[in-house]
Amino acid sequence: MQAGVYVENLKNPGAKVQLSDRFYQECLTTLGGAAENSAMVLDDRGEVLFCNDEAAMIFNSTPEDLAGRHLNEFVLNIRLNAWSPASNVAYAAFSGSRNQWREYCVLDSHGEGFPVELELDVLTVNLRSLILLWVRTPARRVLSAGFEA
């Protein structure tokens, strides 16, 4: 992850401010060296605060293009609602406690859909509950006869 390219939405959806380097470093410290893994951090409303290059590459995008967008804009059928931040955090905490990867359809910048696997969890930084989103490409499933699905 690179500092300086990540933004956070304020109450005015059109206004954006750069995240402080201190907040960014505290997120990385809390993640425990996950910079080499594909990860995104969302606010409690489901808007992307930042993501690393690996996650952006899976989404066929860049960290700059994803920052500030709501997850529902590019991940179909994910249960995050901008109007219910407390239930978003509760849902992420429940999903994270079960260590469940789920497959979702994602839209790239051209509107083309493709599958990714996501795992939600909660990340607490400065007494603020954020949503941690792990991202990976789906593993190919091998059927009992040895054929790939």
Tab-separated table of C-alpha atoms in Angstrom, residues 1-10 15-25 27-28 31 34-35 37 39-42 47-57 61-69:
chain	number	residue	atom	x	y	z
A	1	MET	CA	0.000	0.000	0.000
A	2	GLN	CA	1.173	3.475	-0.735
A	3	ALA	CA	0.409	6.431	1.494
A	4	GLY	CA	-1.062	9.492	-0.108
A	5	VAL	CA	-3.540	8.001	-2.586
A	6	TYR	CA	-6.330	7.068	-0.214
A	7	VAL	CA	-9.320	9.242	0.547
A	8	GLU	CA	-12.191	9.171	2.984
A	9	ASN	CA	-15.658	10.535	2.242
A	10	LEU	CA	-16.964	13.189	4.560
A	15	ALA	CA	-15.964	16.334	-0.492
A	16	LYS	CA	-12.916	14.139	0.046
A	17	VAL	CA	-9.879	14.494	2.257
A	18	GLN	CA	-6.601	12.632	2.238
A	19	LEU	CA	-6.189	10.159	5.086
A	20	SER	CA	-3.490	11.101	7.527
A	21	ASP	CA	-0.263	9.103	7.369
A	22	ARG	CA	-0.716	8.304	11.064
A	23	PHE	CA	-4.150	6.733	10.483
A	24	TYR	CA	-2.776	4.831	7.499
A	25	GLN	CA	0.197	3.492	9.510
A	27	CYS	CA	-4.255	0.502	9.976
A	28	LEU	CA	-1.179	-1.293	8.616
A	31	LEU	CA	-3.398	-5.556	9.980
A	34	ALA	CA	-0.827	-7.689	5.501
A	35	ALA	CA	0.554	-5.335	2.893
A	37	ASN	CA	-2.038	-9.751	0.871
A	39	ALA	CA	-6.950	-6.287	1.329
A	40	MET	CA	-9.239	-3.276	1.438
A	41	VAL	CA	-10.392	-1.196	4.383
A	42	LEU	CA	-13.927	0.197	4.309
A	47	GLU	CA	-17.094	3.042	1.398
A	48	VAL	CA	-13.507	2.241	0.430
A	49	LEU	CA	-11.005	4.097	2.607
A	50	PHE	CA	-8.060	2.436	0.940
A	51	CYS	CA	-6.925	-0.741	-0.731
A	52	ASN	CA	-3.566	-2.099	-1.670
A	53	ASP	CA	-2.297	-2.633	-5.200
A	54	GLU	CA	-2.882	-6.393	-5.019
A	55	ALA	CA	-6.601	-5.975	-4.232
A	56	ALA	CA	-7.019	-3.268	-6.864
A	57	MET	CA	-5.402	-5.560	-9.450
A	61	SER	CA	-8.724	-1.189	-11.155
A	62	THR	CA	-6.363	1.099	-9.241
A	63	PRO	CA	-6.432	2.137	-5.573
A	64	GLU	CA	-7.177	5.703	-6.686
A	65	ASP	CA	-10.246	4.612	-8.667
A	66	LEU	CA	-11.638	2.490	-5.834
A	67	ALA	CA	-11.053	4.972	-2.991
A	68	GLY	CA	-14.228	6.719	-1.901
A	69	ARG	CA	-16.569	4.355	-3.773
